[in-house]
Amino acid sequence: MQIRKGVYFAALAATLTLAGCDTMDHLVKKRPSGGTPISDVPTTPPPSSAQGNTDAASKPPTPSSSVASSSLIMYVASRTPVQGYTAVRQNDVLVYVDPTQTLTRNDLQNAVATRNSEGKAFVKLEFSTTGKQRLASLTSSNIGKSFAVTQKNRLISIINIGKPITSGVLYVPMSSEQAATSFEDQILDGE
């Protein structure tokens, strides 16, 4: 009887140990940033289902083919008409965007939902080396204009360009922490 209890105890201990390893493996794989590293994200979005007809002014213009593969596009924009810019109206906001001056998800290294000391929610976009150079170039030549941040042709935020951004970091203001976390996840998951 003692041997049988020993065997049961050993089997129970082995089962718990193996279950613990599996649990620890899942815990270790959890990332505090809330998603997949940008290097693991596919460069093309999944095929979209058929969408209903929408007003032409409600979607940003069709970008060049290299930009079109990205679901996140940041356009240089203006609140007033500019020659060569395209008018876009969403959520009762009219903005004019330049489809030739863009940054995409491919220019990013990481995205992190965060909030400032006043509790306002943001998504911190960290750019790659080449993305950092493009961000600096676009902001240097477009002071007084804005970035229209879009995700899947939806206007997410408009950020004023007040000075050149050479740090390689752009903060996108969001309406809530939940919206910031959702936007971060969409960027990191390639949606």
PDB file of C-alpha atoms in Angstrom:
ATOM      1  CA  MET A   1       0.000   0.000   0.000  1.00  0.00           C
ATOM      2  CA  GLN A   2       2.898   2.342   0.800  1.00  0.00           C
ATOM      3  CA  ILE A   3       4.406   1.817  -2.650  1.00  0.00           C
ATOM      4  CA  ARG A   4       1.077   2.553  -4.330  1.00  0.00           C
ATOM      5  CA  LYS A   5       0.749   5.851  -2.365  1.00  0.00           C
ATOM      6  CA  GLY A   6       4.303   6.751  -3.390  1.00  0.00           C
ATOM      7  CA  VAL A   7       3.537   6.106  -7.059  1.00  0.00           C
ATOM      8  CA  TYR A   8       0.336   8.195  -6.862  1.00  0.00           C
ATOM      9  CA  PHE A   9       2.213  10.992  -5.110  1.00  0.00           C
ATOM     10  CA  ALA A  10       4.996  10.917  -7.748  1.00  0.00           C
ATOM     11  CA  ALA A  11       2.435  10.957 -10.579  1.00  0.00           C
ATOM     12  CA  LEU A  12       0.595  13.874  -8.959  1.00  0.00           C
ATOM     13  CA  ALA A  13       3.844  15.800  -8.419  1.00  0.00           C
ATOM     14  CA  ALA A  14       4.931  15.195 -12.036  1.00  0.00           C
ATOM     15  CA  THR A  15       1.535  16.323 -13.347  1.00  0.00           C
ATOM     16  CA  LEU A  16       1.590  19.507 -11.275  1.00  0.00           C
ATOM     17  CA  THR A  17       5.176  20.216 -12.274  1.00  0.00           C
ATOM     18  CA  LEU A  18       4.418  19.852 -15.969  1.00  0.00           C
ATOM     19  CA  ALA A  19       1.245  21.919 -15.651  1.00  0.00           C
ATOM     20  CA  GLY A  20       3.255  24.576 -13.832  1.00  0.00           C
ATOM     21  CA  CYS A  21       5.826  24.662 -16.651  1.00  0.00           C
ATOM     22  CA  ASP A  22       3.082  25.204 -19.198  1.00  0.00           C
ATOM     23  CA  THR A  23       1.535  27.961 -17.079  1.00  0.00           C
ATOM     24  CA  MET A  24       4.904  29.635 -16.560  1.00  0.00           C
ATOM     25  CA  ASP A  25       5.571  29.428 -20.287  1.00  0.00           C
ATOM     26  CA  HIS A  26       2.316  31.320 -20.943  1.00  0.00           C
ATOM     27  CA  LEU A  27       3.160  33.911 -18.283  1.00  0.00           C
ATOM     28  CA  VAL A  28       6.653  34.483 -19.666  1.00  0.00           C
ATOM     29  CA  LYS A  29       5.272  34.999 -23.162  1.00  0.00           C
ATOM     30  CA  LYS A  30       2.973  37.799 -21.962  1.00  0.00           C
ATOM     31  CA  ARG A  31       4.384  41.158 -23.025  1.00  0.00           C
ATOM     32  CA  PRO A  32       3.756  44.312 -20.991  1.00  0.00           C
ATOM     33  CA  SER A  33       3.438  46.297 -24.226  1.00  0.00           C
ATOM     34  CA  GLY A  34       0.261  44.376 -25.014  1.00  0.00           C
ATOM     35  CA  GLY A  35       1.018  42.788 -28.341  1.00  0.00           C
ATOM     36  CA  THR A  36       3.281  41.278 -30.912  1.00  0.00           C
ATOM     37  CA  PRO A  37       6.704  42.838 -31.507  1.00  0.00           C
ATOM     38  CA  ILE A  38       6.643  44.977 -34.634  1.00  0.00           C
ATOM     39  CA  SER A  39       9.251  42.706 -36.266  1.00  0.00           C
ATOM     40  CA  ASP A  40       6.753  39.805 -36.124  1.00  0.00           C
ATOM     41  CA  VAL A  41       3.905  41.781 -37.714  1.00  0.00           C
ATOM     42  CA  PRO A  42       3.080  40.984 -41.352  1.00  0.00           C
ATOM     43  CA  THR A  43       3.561  43.876 -43.756  1.00  0.00           C
ATOM     44  CA  THR A  44       0.229  43.497 -45.528  1.00  0.00           C
ATOM     45  CA  PRO A  45      -3.192  43.730 -43.895  1.00  0.00           C
ATOM     46  CA  PRO A  46      -5.604  40.806 -44.129  1.00  0.00           C
ATOM     47  CA  PRO A  47      -8.061  40.916 -47.032  1.00  0.00           C
ATOM     48  CA  SER A  48     -11.079  43.000 -46.132  1.00  0.00           C
ATOM     49  CA  SER A  49     -14.648  41.931 -46.658  1.00  0.00           C
ATOM     50  CA  ALA A  50     -16.848  43.780 -49.114  1.00  0.00           C
ATOM     51  CA  GLN A  51     -17.667  47.169 -47.705  1.00  0.00           C
ATOM     52  CA  GLY A  52     -20.684  49.291 -48.437  1.00  0.00           C
ATOM     53  CA  ASN A  53     -20.389  52.356 -50.627  1.00  0.00           C
ATOM     54  CA  THR A  54     -19.118  55.382 -48.782  1.00  0.00           C
ATOM     55  CA  ASP A  55     -18.918  59.016 -49.735  1.00  0.00           C
ATOM     56  CA  ALA A  56     -15.625  59.763 -51.532  1.00  0.00           C
ATOM     57  CA  ALA A  57     -14.878  62.586 -49.102  1.00  0.00           C
ATOM     58  CA  SER A  58     -15.173  60.254 -46.111  1.00  0.00           C
ATOM     59  CA  LYS A  59     -12.071  58.197 -46.918  1.00  0.00           C
ATOM     60  CA  PRO A  60      -8.490  59.389 -47.270  1.00  0.00           C
ATOM     61  CA  PRO A  61      -7.182  59.264 -50.831  1.00  0.00           C
ATOM     62  CA  THR A  62      -5.677  56.104 -52.223  1.00  0.00           C
ATOM     63  CA  PRO A  63      -1.956  56.308 -51.482  1.00  0.00           C
ATOM     64  CA  SER A  64       0.858  54.969 -53.640  1.00  0.00           C
ATOM     65  CA  SER A  65       1.172  51.188 -53.856  1.00  0.00           C
ATOM     66  CA  SER A  66       4.050  51.071 -51.341  1.00  0.00           C
ATOM     67  CA  VAL A  67       1.906  52.899 -48.796  1.00  0.00           C
ATOM     68  CA  ALA A  68      -1.337  51.082 -49.658  1.00  0.00           C
ATOM     69  CA  SER A  69      -0.125  47.841 -48.059  1.00  0.00           C
ATOM     70  CA  SER A  70      -0.161  49.506 -44.630  1.00  0.00           C
ATOM     71  CA  SER A  71      -3.296  49.810 -42.527  1.00  0.00           C
ATOM     72  CA  LEU A  72      -1.752  52.689 -40.520  1.00  0.00           C
ATOM     73  CA  ILE A  73      -1.042  55.811 -42.564  1.00  0.00           C
ATOM     74  CA  MET A  74      -0.075  59.239 -41.242  1.00  0.00           C
ATOM     75  CA  TYR A  75      -0.651  61.951 -43.842  1.00  0.00           C
ATOM     76  CA  VAL A  76       0.741  65.478 -43.774  1.00  0.00           C
ATOM     77  CA  ALA A  77      -2.462  67.506 -43.544  1.00  0.00           C
ATOM     78  CA  SER A  78      -3.923  70.990 -43.336  1.00  0.00           C
ATOM     79  CA  ARG A  79      -7.188  72.398 -41.993  1.00  0.00           C
ATOM     80  CA  THR A  80      -7.321  74.803 -44.946  1.00  0.00           C
ATOM     81  CA  PRO A  81      -7.298  73.921 -48.667  1.00  0.00           C
ATOM     82  CA  VAL A  82      -3.833  73.401 -50.162  1.00  0.00           C
ATOM     83  CA  GLN A  83      -3.154  72.742 -53.840  1.00  0.00           C
ATOM     84  CA  GLY A  84      -2.474  69.031 -54.404  1.00  0.00           C
ATOM     85  CA  TYR A  85      -4.106  68.001 -51.108  1.00  0.00           C
ATOM     86  CA  THR A  86      -7.311  65.960 -51.008  1.00  0.00           C
ATOM     87  CA  ALA A  87     -10.318  66.918 -48.861  1.00  0.00           C
ATOM     88  CA  VAL A  88     -11.371  64.266 -46.353  1.00  0.00           C
ATOM     89  CA  ARG A  89     -14.398  64.565 -44.059  1.00  0.00           C
ATOM     90  CA  GLN A  90     -14.937  62.152 -41.180  1.00  0.00           C
ATOM     91  CA  ASN A  91     -16.753  62.580 -37.878  1.00  0.00           C
ATOM     92  CA  ASP A  92     -17.706  66.143 -38.871  1.00  0.00           C
ATOM     93  CA  VAL A  93     -14.006  67.010 -39.289  1.00  0.00           C
ATOM     94  CA  LEU A  94     -12.761  68.361 -42.619  1.00  0.00           C
ATOM     95  CA  VAL A  95      -9.049  68.000 -43.256  1.00  0.00           C
ATOM     96  CA  TYR A  96      -6.960  68.202 -46.417  1.00  0.00           C
ATOM     97  CA  VAL A  97      -4.332  65.469 -46.753  1.00  0.00           C
ATOM     98  CA  ASP A  98      -1.289  65.092 -48.982  1.00  0.00           C
ATOM     99  CA  PRO A  99      -1.110  61.508 -50.272  1.00  0.00           C
ATOM    100  CA  THR A 100       2.532  62.010 -51.296  1.00  0.00           C
ATOM    101  CA  GLN A 101       3.814  62.879 -47.802  1.00  0.00           C
ATOM    102  CA  THR A 102       3.125  59.908 -45.553  1.00  0.00           C
ATOM    103  CA  LEU A 103       4.479  57.724 -42.782  1.00  0.00           C
ATOM    104  CA  THR A 104       3.243  54.154 -42.367  1.00  0.00           C
ATOM    105  CA  ARG A 105       3.388  51.280 -39.908  1.00  0.00           C
ATOM    106  CA  ASN A 106       6.478  50.086 -41.786  1.00  0.00           C
ATOM    107  CA  ASP A 107       8.274  53.204 -40.485  1.00  0.00           C
ATOM    108  CA  LEU A 108       7.599  52.175 -36.874  1.00  0.00           C
ATOM    109  CA  GLN A 109       9.650  50.176 -34.434  1.00  0.00           C
ATOM    110  CA  ASN A 110       7.047  50.033 -31.646  1.00  0.00           C
ATOM    111  CA  ALA A 111       3.766  51.460 -30.368  1.00  0.00           C
ATOM    112  CA  VAL A 112       2.899  51.791 -26.676  1.00  0.00           C
ATOM    113  CA  ALA A 113      -0.346  52.988 -25.068  1.00  0.00           C
ATOM    114  CA  THR A 114       0.456  55.404 -22.253  1.00  0.00           C
ATOM    115  CA  ARG A 115      -0.857  58.432 -20.398  1.00  0.00           C
ATOM    116  CA  ASN A 116       0.717  61.645 -19.207  1.00  0.00           C
ATOM    117  CA  SER A 117       0.881  63.051 -15.680  1.00  0.00           C
ATOM    118  CA  GLU A 118      -2.561  64.635 -16.169  1.00  0.00           C
ATOM    119  CA  GLY A 119      -4.095  61.261 -17.058  1.00  0.00           C
ATOM    120  CA  LYS A 120      -4.607  61.965 -20.779  1.00  0.00           C
ATOM    121  CA  ALA A 121      -4.283  58.873 -22.978  1.00  0.00           C
ATOM    122  CA  PHE A 122      -1.763  58.680 -25.820  1.00  0.00           C
ATOM    123  CA  VAL A 123      -0.170  56.114 -28.077  1.00  0.00           C
ATOM    124  CA  LYS A 124       3.583  56.596 -28.215  1.00  0.00           C
ATOM    125  CA  LEU A 125       4.813  55.758 -31.722  1.00  0.00           C
ATOM    126  CA  GLU A 126       8.512  54.877 -31.751  1.00  0.00           C
ATOM    127  CA  PHE A 127      10.027  55.082 -35.227  1.00  0.00           C
ATOM    128  CA  SER A 128      12.761  52.923 -36.762  1.00  0.00           C
ATOM    129  CA  THR A 129      16.022  54.554 -37.872  1.00  0.00           C
ATOM    130  CA  THR A 130      14.707  55.285 -41.370  1.00  0.00           C
ATOM    131  CA  GLY A 131      11.285  56.223 -39.994  1.00  0.00           C
ATOM    132  CA  LYS A 132      12.939  58.663 -37.580  1.00  0.00           C
ATOM    133  CA  GLN A 133      14.705  60.352 -40.508  1.00  0.00           C
ATOM    134  CA  ARG A 134      11.454  60.557 -42.498  1.00  0.00           C
ATOM    135  CA  LEU A 135       9.581  61.954 -39.463  1.00  0.00           C
ATOM    136  CA  ALA A 136      12.262  64.626 -38.987  1.00  0.00           C
ATOM    137  CA  SER A 137      12.192  65.531 -42.686  1.00  0.00           C
ATOM    138  CA  LEU A 138       8.390  65.726 -42.911  1.00  0.00           C
ATOM    139  CA  THR A 139       8.006  67.757 -39.717  1.00  0.00           C
ATOM    140  CA  SER A 140      10.860  70.125 -40.663  1.00  0.00           C
ATOM    141  CA  SER A 141       9.278  70.953 -44.013  1.00  0.00           C
ATOM    142  CA  ASN A 142       5.659  71.137 -42.783  1.00  0.00           C
ATOM    143  CA  ILE A 143       5.720  73.316 -39.650  1.00  0.00           C
ATOM    144  CA  GLY A 144       2.259  74.817 -39.130  1.00  0.00           C
ATOM    145  CA  LYS A 145       0.519  71.863 -40.741  1.00  0.00           C
ATOM    146  CA  SER A 146      -0.659  68.617 -39.129  1.00  0.00           C
ATOM    147  CA  PHE A 147      -0.450  64.851 -39.271  1.00  0.00           C
ATOM    148  CA  ALA A 148      -3.763  63.104 -39.948  1.00  0.00           C
ATOM    149  CA  VAL A 149      -3.369  59.667 -38.354  1.00  0.00           C
ATOM    150  CA  THR A 150      -5.565  57.047 -40.024  1.00  0.00           C
ATOM    151  CA  GLN A 151      -6.136  53.356 -39.346  1.00  0.00           C
ATOM    152  CA  LYS A 152      -7.984  51.319 -41.979  1.00  0.00           C
ATOM    153  CA  ASN A 153      -9.116  54.569 -43.649  1.00  0.00           C
ATOM    154  CA  ARG A 154     -10.591  55.892 -40.366  1.00  0.00           C
ATOM    155  CA  LEU A 155      -9.387  59.209 -38.997  1.00  0.00           C
ATOM    156  CA  ILE A 156      -7.915  58.485 -35.559  1.00  0.00           C
ATOM    157  CA  SER A 157      -6.292  61.774 -34.586  1.00  0.00           C
ATOM    158  CA  ILE A 158      -4.916  65.054 -35.917  1.00  0.00           C
ATOM    159  CA  ILE A 159      -1.570  66.180 -34.516  1.00  0.00           C
ATOM    160  CA  ASN A 160      -0.288  69.733 -35.055  1.00  0.00           C
ATOM    161  CA  ILE A 161       3.291  70.091 -36.301  1.00  0.00           C
ATOM    162  CA  GLY A 162       4.783  72.960 -34.299  1.00  0.00           C
ATOM    163  CA  LYS A 163       8.474  72.133 -34.689  1.00  0.00           C
ATOM    164  CA  PRO A 164      10.714  69.476 -36.232  1.00  0.00           C
ATOM    165  CA  ILE A 165      10.475  66.135 -34.421  1.00  0.00           C
ATOM    166  CA  THR A 166      13.981  64.688 -34.333  1.00  0.00           C
ATOM    167  CA  SER A 167      13.535  62.311 -31.385  1.00  0.00           C
ATOM    168  CA  GLY A 168      11.867  59.613 -33.484  1.00  0.00           C
ATOM    169  CA  VAL A 169       8.860  59.578 -31.140  1.00  0.00           C
ATOM    170  CA  LEU A 170       5.366  60.839 -31.947  1.00  0.00           C
ATOM    171  CA  TYR A 171       2.551  60.923 -29.383  1.00  0.00           C
ATOM    172  CA  VAL A 172      -0.945  60.346 -30.777  1.00  0.00           C
ATOM    173  CA  PRO A 173      -3.638  61.778 -28.457  1.00  0.00           C
ATOM    174  CA  MET A 174      -6.549  59.414 -27.821  1.00  0.00           C
ATOM    175  CA  SER A 175     -10.001  59.884 -26.272  1.00  0.00           C
ATOM    176  CA  SER A 176      -9.494  57.259 -23.533  1.00  0.00           C
ATOM    177  CA  GLU A 177      -7.089  54.630 -22.207  1.00  0.00           C
ATOM    178  CA  GLN A 178      -9.279  51.942 -23.761  1.00  0.00           C
ATOM    179  CA  ALA A 179      -9.059  53.646 -27.180  1.00  0.00           C
ATOM    180  CA  ALA A 180      -5.274  53.974 -26.775  1.00  0.00           C
ATOM    181  CA  THR A 181      -4.871  50.292 -25.877  1.00  0.00           C
ATOM    182  CA  SER A 182      -7.102  49.235 -28.766  1.00  0.00           C
ATOM    183  CA  PHE A 183      -5.160  51.420 -31.228  1.00  0.00           C
ATOM    184  CA  GLU A 184      -1.836  50.063 -29.917  1.00  0.00           C
ATOM    185  CA  ASP A 185      -3.061  46.483 -30.348  1.00  0.00           C
ATOM    186  CA  GLN A 186      -4.291  47.180 -33.891  1.00  0.00           C
ATOM    187  CA  ILE A 187      -0.927  48.654 -34.871  1.00  0.00           C
ATOM    188  CA  LEU A 188       1.101  45.836 -33.343  1.00  0.00           C
ATOM    189  CA  ASP A 189      -1.202  43.141 -34.713  1.00  0.00           C
ATOM    190  CA  GLY A 190      -1.079  44.606 -38.221  1.00  0.00           C
ATOM    191  CA  GLU A 191      -4.776  45.423 -38.439  1.00  0.00           C
TER     192      GLU A 191
END
